[in-house]
PDB file of C-alpha atoms in Angstrom:
ATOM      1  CA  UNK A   1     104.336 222.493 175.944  1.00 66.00           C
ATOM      2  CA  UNK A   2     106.689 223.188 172.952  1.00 69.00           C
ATOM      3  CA  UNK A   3     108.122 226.817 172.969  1.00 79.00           C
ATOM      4  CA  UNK A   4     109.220 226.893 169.222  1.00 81.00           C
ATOM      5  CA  UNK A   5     107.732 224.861 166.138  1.00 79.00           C
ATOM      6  CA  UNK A   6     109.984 222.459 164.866  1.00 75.00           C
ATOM      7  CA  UNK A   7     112.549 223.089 162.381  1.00 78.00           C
ATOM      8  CA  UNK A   8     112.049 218.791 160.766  1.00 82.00           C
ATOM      9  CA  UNK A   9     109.921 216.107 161.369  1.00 88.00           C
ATOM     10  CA  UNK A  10     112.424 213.200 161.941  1.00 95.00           C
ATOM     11  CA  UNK A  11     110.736 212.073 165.019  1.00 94.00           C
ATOM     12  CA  UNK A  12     107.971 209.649 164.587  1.00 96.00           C
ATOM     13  CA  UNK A  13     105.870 208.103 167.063  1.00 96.00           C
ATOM     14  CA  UNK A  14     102.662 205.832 167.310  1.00 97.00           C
ATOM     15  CA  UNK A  15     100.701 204.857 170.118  1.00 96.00           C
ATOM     16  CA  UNK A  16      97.893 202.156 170.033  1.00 95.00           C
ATOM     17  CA  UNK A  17      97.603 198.334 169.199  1.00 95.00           C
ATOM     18  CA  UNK A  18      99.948 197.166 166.751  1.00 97.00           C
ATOM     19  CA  UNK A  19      97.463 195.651 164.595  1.00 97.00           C
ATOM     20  CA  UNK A  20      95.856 196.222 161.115  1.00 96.00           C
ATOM     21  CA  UNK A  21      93.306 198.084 161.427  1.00 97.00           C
ATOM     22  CA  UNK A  22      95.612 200.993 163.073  1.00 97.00           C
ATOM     23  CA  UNK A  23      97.126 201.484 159.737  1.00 97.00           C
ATOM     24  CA  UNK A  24     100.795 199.997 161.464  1.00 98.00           C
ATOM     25  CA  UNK A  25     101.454 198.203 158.137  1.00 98.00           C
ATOM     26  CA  UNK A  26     100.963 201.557 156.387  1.00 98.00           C
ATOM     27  CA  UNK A  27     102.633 203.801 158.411  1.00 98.00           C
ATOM     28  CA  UNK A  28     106.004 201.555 158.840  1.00 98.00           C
ATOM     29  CA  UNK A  29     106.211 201.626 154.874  1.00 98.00           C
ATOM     30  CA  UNK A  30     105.715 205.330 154.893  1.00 98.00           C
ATOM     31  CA  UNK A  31     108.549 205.419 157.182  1.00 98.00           C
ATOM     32  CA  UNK A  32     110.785 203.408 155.445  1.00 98.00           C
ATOM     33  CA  UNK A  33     110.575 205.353 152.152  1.00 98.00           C
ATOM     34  CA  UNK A  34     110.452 208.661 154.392  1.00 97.00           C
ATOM     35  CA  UNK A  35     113.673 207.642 156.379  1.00 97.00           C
ATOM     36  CA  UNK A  36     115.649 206.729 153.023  1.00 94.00           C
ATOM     37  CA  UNK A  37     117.252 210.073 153.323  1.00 94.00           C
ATOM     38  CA  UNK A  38     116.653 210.872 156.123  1.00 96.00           C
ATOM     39  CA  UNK A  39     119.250 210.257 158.514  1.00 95.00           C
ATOM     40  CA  UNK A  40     118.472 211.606 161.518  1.00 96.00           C
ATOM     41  CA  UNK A  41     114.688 209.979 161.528  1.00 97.00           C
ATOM     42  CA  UNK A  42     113.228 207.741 164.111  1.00 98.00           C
ATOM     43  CA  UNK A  43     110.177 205.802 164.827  1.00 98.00           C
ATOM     44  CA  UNK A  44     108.859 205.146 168.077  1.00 97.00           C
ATOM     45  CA  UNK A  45     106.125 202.182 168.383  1.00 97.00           C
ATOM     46  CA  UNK A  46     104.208 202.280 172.019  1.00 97.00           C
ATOM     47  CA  UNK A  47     102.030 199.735 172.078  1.00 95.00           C
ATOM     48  CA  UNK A  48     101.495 195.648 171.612  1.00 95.00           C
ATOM     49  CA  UNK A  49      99.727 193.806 168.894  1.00 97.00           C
ATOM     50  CA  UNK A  50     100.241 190.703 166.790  1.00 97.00           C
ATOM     51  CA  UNK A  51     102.045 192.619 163.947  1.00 98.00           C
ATOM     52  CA  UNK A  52     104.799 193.029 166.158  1.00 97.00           C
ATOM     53  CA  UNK A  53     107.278 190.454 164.630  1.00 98.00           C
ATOM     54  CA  UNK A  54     106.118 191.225 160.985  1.00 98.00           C
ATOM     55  CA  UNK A  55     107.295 194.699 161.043  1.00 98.00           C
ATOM     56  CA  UNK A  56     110.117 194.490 162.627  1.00 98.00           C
ATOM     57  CA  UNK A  57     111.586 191.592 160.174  1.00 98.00           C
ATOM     58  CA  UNK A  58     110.383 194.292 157.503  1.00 98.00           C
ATOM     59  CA  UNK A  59     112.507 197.054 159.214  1.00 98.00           C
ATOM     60  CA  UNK A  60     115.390 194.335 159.594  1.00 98.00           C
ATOM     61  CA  UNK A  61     115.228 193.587 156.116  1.00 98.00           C
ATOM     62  CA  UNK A  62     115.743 197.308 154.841  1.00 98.00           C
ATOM     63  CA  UNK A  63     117.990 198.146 157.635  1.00 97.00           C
ATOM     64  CA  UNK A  64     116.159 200.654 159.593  1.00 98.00           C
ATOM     65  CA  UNK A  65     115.728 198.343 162.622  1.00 98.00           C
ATOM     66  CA  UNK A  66     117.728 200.538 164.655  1.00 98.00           C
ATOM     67  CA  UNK A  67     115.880 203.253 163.962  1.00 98.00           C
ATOM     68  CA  UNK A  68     113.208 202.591 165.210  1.00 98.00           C
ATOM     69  CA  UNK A  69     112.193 201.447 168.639  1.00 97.00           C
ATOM     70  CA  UNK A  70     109.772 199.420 170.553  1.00 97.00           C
ATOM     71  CA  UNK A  71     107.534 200.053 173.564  1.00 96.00           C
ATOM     72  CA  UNK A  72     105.317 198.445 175.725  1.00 91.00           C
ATOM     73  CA  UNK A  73     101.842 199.544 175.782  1.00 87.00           C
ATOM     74  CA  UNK A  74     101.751 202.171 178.923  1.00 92.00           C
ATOM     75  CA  UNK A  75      99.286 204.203 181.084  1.00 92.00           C
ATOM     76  CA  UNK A  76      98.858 207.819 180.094  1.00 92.00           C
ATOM     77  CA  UNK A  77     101.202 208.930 182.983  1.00 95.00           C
ATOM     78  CA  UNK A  78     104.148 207.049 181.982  1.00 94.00           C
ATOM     79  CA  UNK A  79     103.168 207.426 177.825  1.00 93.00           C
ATOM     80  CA  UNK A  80     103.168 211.264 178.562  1.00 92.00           C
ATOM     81  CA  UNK A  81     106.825 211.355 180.963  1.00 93.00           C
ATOM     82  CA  UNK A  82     108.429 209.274 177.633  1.00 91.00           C
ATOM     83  CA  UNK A  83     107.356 211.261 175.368  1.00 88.00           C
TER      84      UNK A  83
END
């Protein structure tokens, strides 16, 4: 349980199938423009899905690959230790 509300909202994460109908596509361009001065942001991706490739080449291509990184899909006990 968090004690104190956070001070920024540079940590991003999304859980479920990496596919398009989860709004991935959406969200990694919202990231992108949202990380553009943002420094200190980061995306985590838990989950698997054939959209996979496509975003990463997109974050590649903009230079926010390392910025974001990838999971596997997990069970709840291990989603809930990483995050």
């Amino acid at each position: 349980q968090r004690r104190d509300t956070p001070e920024r909202l540079d940590r991003w994460v999304f859980v479920g199938g990496v596919i398009e109908r989860k709004g991935v596509v959406r969200l990694v361009e919202a990231f992108i423009r949202f990380a553009a001065d943002r420094p200190a942001a980061t995306l985590d991706m838990f989950g698997q899905g054939p959209l996979v490739k496509q975003l990463q080449d997109r974050l590649a291509d903009v230079g926010l690959a390392e910025r974001v990184t990838w999971h596997p899909a997990l069970t709840h006990d291990a989603l809930l230790a990483a995050l």
